[in-house]
PDB file of C-alpha atoms in Angstrom:
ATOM      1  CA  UNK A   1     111.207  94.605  92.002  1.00 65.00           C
ATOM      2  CA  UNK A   2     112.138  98.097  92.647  1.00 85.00           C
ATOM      3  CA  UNK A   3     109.283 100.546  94.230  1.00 93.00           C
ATOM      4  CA  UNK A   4     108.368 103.661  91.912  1.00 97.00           C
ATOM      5  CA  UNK A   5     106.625 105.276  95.444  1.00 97.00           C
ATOM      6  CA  UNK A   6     107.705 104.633  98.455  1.00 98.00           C
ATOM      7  CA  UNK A   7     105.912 106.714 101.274  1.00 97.00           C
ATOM      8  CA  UNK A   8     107.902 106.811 104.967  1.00 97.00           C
ATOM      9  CA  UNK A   9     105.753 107.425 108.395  1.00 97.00           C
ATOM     10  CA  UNK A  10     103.626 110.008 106.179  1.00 97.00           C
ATOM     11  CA  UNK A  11     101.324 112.368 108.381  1.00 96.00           C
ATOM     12  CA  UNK A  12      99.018 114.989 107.043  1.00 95.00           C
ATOM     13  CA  UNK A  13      97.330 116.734 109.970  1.00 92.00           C
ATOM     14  CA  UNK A  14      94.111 119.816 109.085  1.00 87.00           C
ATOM     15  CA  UNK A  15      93.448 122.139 112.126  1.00 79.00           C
ATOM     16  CA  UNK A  16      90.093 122.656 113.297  1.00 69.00           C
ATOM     17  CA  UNK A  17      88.783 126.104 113.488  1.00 63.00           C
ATOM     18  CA  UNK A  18      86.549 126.966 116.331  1.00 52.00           C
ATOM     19  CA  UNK A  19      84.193 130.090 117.188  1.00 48.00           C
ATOM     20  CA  UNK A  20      85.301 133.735 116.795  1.00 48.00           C
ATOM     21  CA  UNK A  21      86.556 133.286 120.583  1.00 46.00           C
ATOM     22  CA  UNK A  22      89.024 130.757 120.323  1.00 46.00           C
ATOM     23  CA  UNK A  23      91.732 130.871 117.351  1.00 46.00           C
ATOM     24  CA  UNK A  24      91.970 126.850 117.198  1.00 47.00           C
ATOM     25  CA  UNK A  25      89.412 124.221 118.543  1.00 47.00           C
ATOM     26  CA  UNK A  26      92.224 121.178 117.877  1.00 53.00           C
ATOM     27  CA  UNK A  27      93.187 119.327 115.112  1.00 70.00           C
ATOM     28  CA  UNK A  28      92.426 116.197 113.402  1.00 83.00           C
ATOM     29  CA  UNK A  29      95.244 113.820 111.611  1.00 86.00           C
ATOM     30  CA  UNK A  30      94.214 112.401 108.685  1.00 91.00           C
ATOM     31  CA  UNK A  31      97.023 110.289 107.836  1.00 95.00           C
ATOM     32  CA  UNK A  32      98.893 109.373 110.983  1.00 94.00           C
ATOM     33  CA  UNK A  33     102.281 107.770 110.305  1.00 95.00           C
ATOM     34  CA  UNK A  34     101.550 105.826 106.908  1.00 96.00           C
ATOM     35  CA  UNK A  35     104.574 103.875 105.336  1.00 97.00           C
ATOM     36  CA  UNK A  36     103.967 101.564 102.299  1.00 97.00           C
ATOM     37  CA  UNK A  37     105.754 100.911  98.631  1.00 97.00           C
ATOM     38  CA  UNK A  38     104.265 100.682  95.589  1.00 97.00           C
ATOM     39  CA  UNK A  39     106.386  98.452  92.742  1.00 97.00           C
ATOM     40  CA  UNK A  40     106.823 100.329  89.458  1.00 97.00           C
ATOM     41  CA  UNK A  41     104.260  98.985  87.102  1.00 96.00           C
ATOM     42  CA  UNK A  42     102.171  97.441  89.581  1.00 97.00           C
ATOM     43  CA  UNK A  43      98.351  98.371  91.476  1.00 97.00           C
ATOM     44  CA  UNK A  44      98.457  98.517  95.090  1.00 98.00           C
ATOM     45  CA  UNK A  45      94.773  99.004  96.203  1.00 97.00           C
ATOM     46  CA  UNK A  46      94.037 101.437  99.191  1.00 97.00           C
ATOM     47  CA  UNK A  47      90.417 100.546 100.645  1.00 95.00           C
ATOM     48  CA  UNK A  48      88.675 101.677 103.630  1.00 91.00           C
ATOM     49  CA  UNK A  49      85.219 103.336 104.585  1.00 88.00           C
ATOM     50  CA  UNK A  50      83.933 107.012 103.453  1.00 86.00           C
ATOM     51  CA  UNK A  51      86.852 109.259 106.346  1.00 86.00           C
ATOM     52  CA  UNK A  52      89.359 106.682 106.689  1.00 90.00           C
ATOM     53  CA  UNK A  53      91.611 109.113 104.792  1.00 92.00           C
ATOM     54  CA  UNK A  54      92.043 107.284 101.699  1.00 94.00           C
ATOM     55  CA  UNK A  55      91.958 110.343  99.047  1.00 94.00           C
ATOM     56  CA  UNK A  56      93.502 112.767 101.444  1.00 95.00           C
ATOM     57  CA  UNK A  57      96.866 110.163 101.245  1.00 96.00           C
ATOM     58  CA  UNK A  58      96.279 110.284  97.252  1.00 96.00           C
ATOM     59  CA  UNK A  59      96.378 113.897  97.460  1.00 95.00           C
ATOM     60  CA  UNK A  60      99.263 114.101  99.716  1.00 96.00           C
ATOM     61  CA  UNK A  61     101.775 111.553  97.617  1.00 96.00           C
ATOM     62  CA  UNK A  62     100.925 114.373  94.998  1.00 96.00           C
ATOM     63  CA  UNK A  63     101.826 117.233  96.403  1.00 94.00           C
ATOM     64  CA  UNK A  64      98.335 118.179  96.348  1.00 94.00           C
ATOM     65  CA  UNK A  65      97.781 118.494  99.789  1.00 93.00           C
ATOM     66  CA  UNK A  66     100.777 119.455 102.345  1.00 92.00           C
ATOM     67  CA  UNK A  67     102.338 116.736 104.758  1.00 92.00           C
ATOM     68  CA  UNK A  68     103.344 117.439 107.685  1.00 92.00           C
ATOM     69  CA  UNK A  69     105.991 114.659 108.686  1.00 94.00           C
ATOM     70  CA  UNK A  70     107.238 111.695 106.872  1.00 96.00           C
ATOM     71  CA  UNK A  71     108.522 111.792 103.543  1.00 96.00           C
ATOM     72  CA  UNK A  72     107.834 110.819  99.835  1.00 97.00           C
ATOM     73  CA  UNK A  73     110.192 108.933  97.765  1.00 97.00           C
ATOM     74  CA  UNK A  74     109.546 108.851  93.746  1.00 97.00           C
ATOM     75  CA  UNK A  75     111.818 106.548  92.383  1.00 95.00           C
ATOM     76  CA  UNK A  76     114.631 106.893  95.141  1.00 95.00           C
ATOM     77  CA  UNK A  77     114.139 110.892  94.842  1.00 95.00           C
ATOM     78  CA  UNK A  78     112.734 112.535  98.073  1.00 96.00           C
ATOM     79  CA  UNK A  79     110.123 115.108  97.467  1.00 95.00           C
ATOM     80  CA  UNK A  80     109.958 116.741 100.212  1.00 91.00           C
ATOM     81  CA  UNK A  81     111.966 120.546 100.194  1.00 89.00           C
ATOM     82  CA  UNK A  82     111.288 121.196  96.816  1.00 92.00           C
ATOM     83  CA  UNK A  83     110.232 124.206  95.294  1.00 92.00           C
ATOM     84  CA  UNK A  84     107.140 123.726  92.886  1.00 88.00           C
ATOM     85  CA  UNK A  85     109.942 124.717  89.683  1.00 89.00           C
ATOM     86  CA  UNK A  86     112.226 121.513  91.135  1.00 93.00           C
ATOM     87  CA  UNK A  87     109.075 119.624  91.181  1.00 93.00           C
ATOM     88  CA  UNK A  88     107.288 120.208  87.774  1.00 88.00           C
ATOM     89  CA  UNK A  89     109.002 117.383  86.379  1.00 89.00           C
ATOM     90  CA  UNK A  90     107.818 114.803  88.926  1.00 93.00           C
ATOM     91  CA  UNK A  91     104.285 116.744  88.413  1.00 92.00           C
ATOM     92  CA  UNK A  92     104.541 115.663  85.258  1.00 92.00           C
ATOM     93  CA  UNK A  93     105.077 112.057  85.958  1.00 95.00           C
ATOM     94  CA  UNK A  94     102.295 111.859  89.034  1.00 96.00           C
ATOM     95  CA  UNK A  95      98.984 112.428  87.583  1.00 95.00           C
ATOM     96  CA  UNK A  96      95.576 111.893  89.069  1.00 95.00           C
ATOM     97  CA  UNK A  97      92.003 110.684  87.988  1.00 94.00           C
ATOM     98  CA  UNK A  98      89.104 112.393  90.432  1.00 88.00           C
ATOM     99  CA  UNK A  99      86.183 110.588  91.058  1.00 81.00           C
ATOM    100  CA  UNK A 100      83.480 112.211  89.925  1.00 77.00           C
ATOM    101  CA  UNK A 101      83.584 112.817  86.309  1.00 73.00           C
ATOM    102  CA  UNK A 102      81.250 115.259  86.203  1.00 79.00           C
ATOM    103  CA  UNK A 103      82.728 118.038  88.408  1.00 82.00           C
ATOM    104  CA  UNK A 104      86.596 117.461  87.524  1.00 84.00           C
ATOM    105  CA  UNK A 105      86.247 119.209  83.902  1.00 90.00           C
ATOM    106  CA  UNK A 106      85.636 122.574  83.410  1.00 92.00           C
ATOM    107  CA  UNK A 107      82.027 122.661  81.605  1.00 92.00           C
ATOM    108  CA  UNK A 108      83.102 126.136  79.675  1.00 94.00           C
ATOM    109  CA  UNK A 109      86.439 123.924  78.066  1.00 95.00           C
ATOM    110  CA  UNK A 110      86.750 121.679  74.946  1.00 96.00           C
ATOM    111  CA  UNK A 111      87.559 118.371  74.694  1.00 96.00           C
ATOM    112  CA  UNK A 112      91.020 119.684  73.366  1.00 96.00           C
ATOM    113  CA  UNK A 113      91.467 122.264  75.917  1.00 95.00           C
ATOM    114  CA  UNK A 114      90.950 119.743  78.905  1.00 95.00           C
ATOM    115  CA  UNK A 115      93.392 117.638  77.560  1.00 94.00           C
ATOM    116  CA  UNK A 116      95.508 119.672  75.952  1.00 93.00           C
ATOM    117  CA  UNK A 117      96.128 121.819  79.193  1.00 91.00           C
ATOM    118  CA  UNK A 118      98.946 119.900  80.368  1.00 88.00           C
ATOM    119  CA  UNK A 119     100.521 120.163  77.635  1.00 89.00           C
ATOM    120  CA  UNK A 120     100.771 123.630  77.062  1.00 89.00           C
ATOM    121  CA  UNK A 121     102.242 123.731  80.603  1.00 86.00           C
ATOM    122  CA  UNK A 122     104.972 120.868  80.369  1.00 87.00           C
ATOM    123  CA  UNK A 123     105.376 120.819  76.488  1.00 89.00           C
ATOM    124  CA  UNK A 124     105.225 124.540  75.692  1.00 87.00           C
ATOM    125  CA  UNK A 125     107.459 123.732  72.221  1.00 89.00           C
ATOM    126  CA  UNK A 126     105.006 121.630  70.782  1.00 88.00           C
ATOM    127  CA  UNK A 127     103.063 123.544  68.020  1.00 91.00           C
ATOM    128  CA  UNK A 128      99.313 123.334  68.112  1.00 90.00           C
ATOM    129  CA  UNK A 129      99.163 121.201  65.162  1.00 93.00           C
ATOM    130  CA  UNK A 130     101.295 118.469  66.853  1.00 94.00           C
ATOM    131  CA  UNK A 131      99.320 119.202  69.811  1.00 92.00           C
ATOM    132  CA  UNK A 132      96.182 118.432  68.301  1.00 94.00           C
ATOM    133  CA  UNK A 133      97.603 115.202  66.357  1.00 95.00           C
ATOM    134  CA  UNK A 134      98.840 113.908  70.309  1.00 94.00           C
ATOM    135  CA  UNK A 135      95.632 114.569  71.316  1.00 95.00           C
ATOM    136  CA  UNK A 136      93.685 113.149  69.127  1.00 96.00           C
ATOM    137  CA  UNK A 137      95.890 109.525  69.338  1.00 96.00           C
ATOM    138  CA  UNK A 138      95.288 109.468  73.268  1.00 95.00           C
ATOM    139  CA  UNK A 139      91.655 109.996  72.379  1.00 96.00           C
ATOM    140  CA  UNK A 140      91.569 106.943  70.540  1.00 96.00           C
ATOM    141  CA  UNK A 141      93.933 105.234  73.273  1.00 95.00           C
ATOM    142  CA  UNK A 142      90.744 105.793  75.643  1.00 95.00           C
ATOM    143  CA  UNK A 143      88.261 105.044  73.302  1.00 95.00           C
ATOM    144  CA  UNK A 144      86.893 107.864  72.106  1.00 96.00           C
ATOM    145  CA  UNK A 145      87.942 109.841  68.869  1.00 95.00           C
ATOM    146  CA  UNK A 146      89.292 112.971  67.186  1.00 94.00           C
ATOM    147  CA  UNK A 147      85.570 114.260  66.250  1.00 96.00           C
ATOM    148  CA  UNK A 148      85.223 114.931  70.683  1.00 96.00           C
ATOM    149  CA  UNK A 149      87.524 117.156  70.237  1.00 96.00           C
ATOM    150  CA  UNK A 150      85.772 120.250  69.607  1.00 96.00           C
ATOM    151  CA  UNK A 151      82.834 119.258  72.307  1.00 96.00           C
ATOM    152  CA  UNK A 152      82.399 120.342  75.765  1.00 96.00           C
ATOM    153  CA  UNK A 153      81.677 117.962  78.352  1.00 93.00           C
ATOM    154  CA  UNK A 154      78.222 118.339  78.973  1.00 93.00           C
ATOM    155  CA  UNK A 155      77.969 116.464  75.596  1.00 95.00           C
ATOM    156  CA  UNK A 156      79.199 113.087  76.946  1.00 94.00           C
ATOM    157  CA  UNK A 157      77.940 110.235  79.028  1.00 92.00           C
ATOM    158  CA  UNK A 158      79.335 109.690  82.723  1.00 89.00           C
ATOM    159  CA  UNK A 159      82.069 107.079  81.265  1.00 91.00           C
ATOM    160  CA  UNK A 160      82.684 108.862  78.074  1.00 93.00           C
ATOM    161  CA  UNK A 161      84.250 112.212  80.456  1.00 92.00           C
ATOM    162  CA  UNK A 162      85.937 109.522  82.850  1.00 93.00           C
ATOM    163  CA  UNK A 163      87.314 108.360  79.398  1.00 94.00           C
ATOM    164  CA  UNK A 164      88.408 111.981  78.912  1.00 95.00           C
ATOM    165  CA  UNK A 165      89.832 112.424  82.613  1.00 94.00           C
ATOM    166  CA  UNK A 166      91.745 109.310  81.749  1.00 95.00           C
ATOM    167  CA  UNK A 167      93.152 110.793  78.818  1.00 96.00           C
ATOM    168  CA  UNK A 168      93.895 114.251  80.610  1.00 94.00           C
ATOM    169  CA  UNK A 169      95.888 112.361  82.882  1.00 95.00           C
ATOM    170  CA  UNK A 170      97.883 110.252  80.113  1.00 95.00           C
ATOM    171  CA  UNK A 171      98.784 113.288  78.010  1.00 94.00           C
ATOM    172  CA  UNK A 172     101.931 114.937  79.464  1.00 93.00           C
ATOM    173  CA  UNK A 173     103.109 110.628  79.637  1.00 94.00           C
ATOM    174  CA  UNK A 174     103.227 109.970  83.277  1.00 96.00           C
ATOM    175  CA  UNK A 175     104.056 106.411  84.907  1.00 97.00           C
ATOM    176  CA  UNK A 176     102.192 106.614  88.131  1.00 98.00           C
ATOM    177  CA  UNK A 177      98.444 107.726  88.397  1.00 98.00           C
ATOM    178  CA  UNK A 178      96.533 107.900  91.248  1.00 97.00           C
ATOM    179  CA  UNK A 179      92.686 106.916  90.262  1.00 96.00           C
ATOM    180  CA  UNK A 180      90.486 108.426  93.370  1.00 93.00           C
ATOM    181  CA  UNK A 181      86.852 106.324  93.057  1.00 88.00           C
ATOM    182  CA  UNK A 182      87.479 106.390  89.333  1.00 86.00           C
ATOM    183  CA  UNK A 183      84.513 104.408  88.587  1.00 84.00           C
ATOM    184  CA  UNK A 184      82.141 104.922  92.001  1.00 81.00           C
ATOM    185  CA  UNK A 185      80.088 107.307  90.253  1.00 72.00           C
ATOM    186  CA  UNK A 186      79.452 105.266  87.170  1.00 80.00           C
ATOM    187  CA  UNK A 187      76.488 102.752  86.130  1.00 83.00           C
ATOM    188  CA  UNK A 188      77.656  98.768  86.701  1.00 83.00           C
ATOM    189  CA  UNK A 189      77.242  98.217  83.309  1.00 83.00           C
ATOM    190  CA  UNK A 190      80.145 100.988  82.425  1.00 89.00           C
ATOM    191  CA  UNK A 191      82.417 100.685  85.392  1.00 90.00           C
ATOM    192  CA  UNK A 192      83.900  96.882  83.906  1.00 90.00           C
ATOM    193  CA  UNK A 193      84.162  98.964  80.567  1.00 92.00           C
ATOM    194  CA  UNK A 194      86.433 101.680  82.295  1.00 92.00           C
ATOM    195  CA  UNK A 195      88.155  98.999  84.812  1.00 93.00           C
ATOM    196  CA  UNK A 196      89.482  96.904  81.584  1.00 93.00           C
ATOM    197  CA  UNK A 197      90.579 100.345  80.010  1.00 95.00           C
ATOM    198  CA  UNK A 198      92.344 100.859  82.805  1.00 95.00           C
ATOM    199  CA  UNK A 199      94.060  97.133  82.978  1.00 96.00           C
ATOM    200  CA  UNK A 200      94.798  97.349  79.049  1.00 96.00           C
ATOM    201  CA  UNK A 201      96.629 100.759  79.207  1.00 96.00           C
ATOM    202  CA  UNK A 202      98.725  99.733  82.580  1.00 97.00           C
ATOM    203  CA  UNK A 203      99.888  96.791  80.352  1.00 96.00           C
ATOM    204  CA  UNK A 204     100.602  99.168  77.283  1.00 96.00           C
ATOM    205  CA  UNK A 205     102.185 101.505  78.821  1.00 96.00           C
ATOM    206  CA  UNK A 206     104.022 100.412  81.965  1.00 96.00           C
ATOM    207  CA  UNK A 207     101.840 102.690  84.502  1.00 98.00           C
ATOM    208  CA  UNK A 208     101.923 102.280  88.102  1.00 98.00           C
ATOM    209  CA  UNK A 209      98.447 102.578  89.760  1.00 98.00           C
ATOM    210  CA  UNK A 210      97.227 103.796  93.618  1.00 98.00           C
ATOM    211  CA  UNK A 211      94.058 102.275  93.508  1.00 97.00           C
ATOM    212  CA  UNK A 212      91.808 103.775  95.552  1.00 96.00           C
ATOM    213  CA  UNK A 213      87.743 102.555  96.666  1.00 92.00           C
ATOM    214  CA  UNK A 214      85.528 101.551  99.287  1.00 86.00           C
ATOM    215  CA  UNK A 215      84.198  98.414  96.370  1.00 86.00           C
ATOM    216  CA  UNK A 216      85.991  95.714  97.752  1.00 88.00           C
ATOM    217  CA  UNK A 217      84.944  93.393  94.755  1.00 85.00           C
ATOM    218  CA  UNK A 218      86.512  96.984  92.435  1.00 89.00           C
ATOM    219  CA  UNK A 219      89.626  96.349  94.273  1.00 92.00           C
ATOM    220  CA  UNK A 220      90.358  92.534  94.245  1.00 91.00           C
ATOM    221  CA  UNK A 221      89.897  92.774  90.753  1.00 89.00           C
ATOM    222  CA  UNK A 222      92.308  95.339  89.961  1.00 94.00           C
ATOM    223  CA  UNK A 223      95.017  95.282  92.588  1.00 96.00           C
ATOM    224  CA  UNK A 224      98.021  92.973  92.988  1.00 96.00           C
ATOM    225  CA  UNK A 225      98.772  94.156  96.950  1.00 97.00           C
ATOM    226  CA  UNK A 226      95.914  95.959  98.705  1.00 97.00           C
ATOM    227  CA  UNK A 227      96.032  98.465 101.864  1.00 97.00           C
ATOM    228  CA  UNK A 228      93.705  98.793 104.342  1.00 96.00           C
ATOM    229  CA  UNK A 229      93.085 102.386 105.945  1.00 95.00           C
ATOM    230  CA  UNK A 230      91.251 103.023 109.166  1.00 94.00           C
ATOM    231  CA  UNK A 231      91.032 106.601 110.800  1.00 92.00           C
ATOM    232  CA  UNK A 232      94.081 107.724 108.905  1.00 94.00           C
ATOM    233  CA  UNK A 233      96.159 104.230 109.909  1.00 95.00           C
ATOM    234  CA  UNK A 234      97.076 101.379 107.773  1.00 97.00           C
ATOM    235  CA  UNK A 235      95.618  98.785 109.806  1.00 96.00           C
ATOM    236  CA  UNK A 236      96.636  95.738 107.171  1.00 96.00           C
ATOM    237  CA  UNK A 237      98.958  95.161 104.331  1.00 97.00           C
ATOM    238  CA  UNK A 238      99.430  92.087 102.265  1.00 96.00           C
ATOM    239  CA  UNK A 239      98.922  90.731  98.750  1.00 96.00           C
ATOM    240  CA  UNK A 240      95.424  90.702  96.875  1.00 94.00           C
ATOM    241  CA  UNK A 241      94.391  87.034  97.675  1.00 94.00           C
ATOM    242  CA  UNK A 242      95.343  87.423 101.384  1.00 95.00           C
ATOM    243  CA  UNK A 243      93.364  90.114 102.067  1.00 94.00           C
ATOM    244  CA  UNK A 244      90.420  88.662 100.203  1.00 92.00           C
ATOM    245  CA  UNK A 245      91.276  84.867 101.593  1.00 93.00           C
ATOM    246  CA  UNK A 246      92.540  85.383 104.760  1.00 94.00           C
ATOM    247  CA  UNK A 247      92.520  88.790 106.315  1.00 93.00           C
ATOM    248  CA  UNK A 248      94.626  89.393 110.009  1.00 94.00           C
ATOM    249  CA  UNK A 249      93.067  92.432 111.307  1.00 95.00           C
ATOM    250  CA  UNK A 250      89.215  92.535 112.964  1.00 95.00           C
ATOM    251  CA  UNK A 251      88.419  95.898 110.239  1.00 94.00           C
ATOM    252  CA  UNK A 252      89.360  94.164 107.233  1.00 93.00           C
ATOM    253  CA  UNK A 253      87.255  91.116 108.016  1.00 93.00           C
ATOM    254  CA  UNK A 254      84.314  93.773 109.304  1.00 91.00           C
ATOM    255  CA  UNK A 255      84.699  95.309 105.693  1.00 89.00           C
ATOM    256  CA  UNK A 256      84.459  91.924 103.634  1.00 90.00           C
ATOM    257  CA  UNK A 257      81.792  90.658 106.008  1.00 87.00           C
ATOM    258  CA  UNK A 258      80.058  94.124 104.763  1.00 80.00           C
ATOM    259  CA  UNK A 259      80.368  92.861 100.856  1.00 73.00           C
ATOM    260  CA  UNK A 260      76.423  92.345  99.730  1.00 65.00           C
ATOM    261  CA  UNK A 261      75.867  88.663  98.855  1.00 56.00           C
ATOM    262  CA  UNK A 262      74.108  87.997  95.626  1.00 49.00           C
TER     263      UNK A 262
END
């Protein structure tokens, strides 16, 4: 099966800014030589505890966030060198679900403006009409329905705006998304509710998911190869049920062993 992302000994390094006598105090690498594929229309997992460097490595395979060494690969096309013009189309293709669903829309925008943003930018021809009528169907793709689209998000529950992020994401028709905690700042009760939205339109529409969360139970569920990140390295690799059944490395059993038993 051929990989949609492939990311090559990937490093994304943040200086560290000391006191008004010294210009640099050091630096800290986040992601420190990461290399991993992810099959087109498959979910790789990426787990590891709160600074492992998890979301900063989402960011990153985005553009959303500079790199500096390694390379990205989306589908066989390296990333790197281009100028944000060369890359709108891939923008358009790698979208992103934050994690807190609250703070990712802007409170003073419509349903229809959130989601509709995107398309303005990468389907300026479309008429507003036709806009609207897009709109509306990936509305009811998510679960929600035409009549949100005048209302602002303060309106909405916690998984009714994840429902909207979802669809934000899904307008301009990408095939990979990156979901970032999508459901760590939901109740129980709604997270299985978002997690088999997510399944159902990954099987609809042939999406390729980066599945990133410190649930381990979030993760065996939804992933078919998991990751394992620890202070910005990828300490273990391997398919779902190994990593749940028989882990290698001393972190990922420390992590399961951390799992609450009911």
């Amino acid at each position: 099966m051929s990989s949609l992302i492939s990311v090559k000994n990937l490093e994304v390094a943040f200086s560290l800014r000391g006191s008004f006598l010294k210009k640099k105090a050091g630096g800290v690498r986040a992601v420190d030589s990461v290399s991993f594929e992810i099959p087109a229309g498959k979910t790789v997992g990426l787990v590891g505890e709160s600074g492992s460097g998890k979301t900063t490595l989402g960011k990153a395979i985005l553009r959303l966030i500079h790199w500096t060494g390694g390379e990205v690969l989306y589908d066989g096309k390296p990333l790197a060198g281009l100028s944000e013009n060369q890359f709108r189309p891939f923008r358009r293709e790698m979208q992103m679900v934050f994690q807190d669903p609250y703070s990712s829309l802007n409170p003073r925008m419509t349903v229809f403006e959130i989601v509709g943003e995107a398309l303005e930018i990468h389907f300026p021809k479309l008429s507003r009409e036709d806009r609207r009528e897009k709109i509306a169907s990936i509305l009811v793709k998510v679960g929600l329905s035409a009549d949100h689209l005048p209302r602002y998000p303060h309106e909405f529950s916690g998984g009714q705006r994840q429902r909207i992020g979802i669809a934000r994401a899904l307008a301009v028709n990408p095939r990979f998304i990156v979901l970032d905690e999508s459901v760590s700042a939901l109740d129980v009760s709604v997270q299985a509710a978002i997690l088999n939205l997510l399944r159902e339109l990954q099987d609809e529409l042939k999406l390729t998911y980066l599945f990133i969360s410190h649930d381990l139970g979030v993760v065996e569920h939804m992933s078919d190869e998991v990751l394992v990140m620890h202070r910005g390295k990828i300490v273990e690799a391997a398919s779902a049920d190994q990593i749940f059944h028989s882990p290698q490395h001393a972190y990922t059993r420390e992590l399961l062993a951390s799992i609450p038993k009911w």
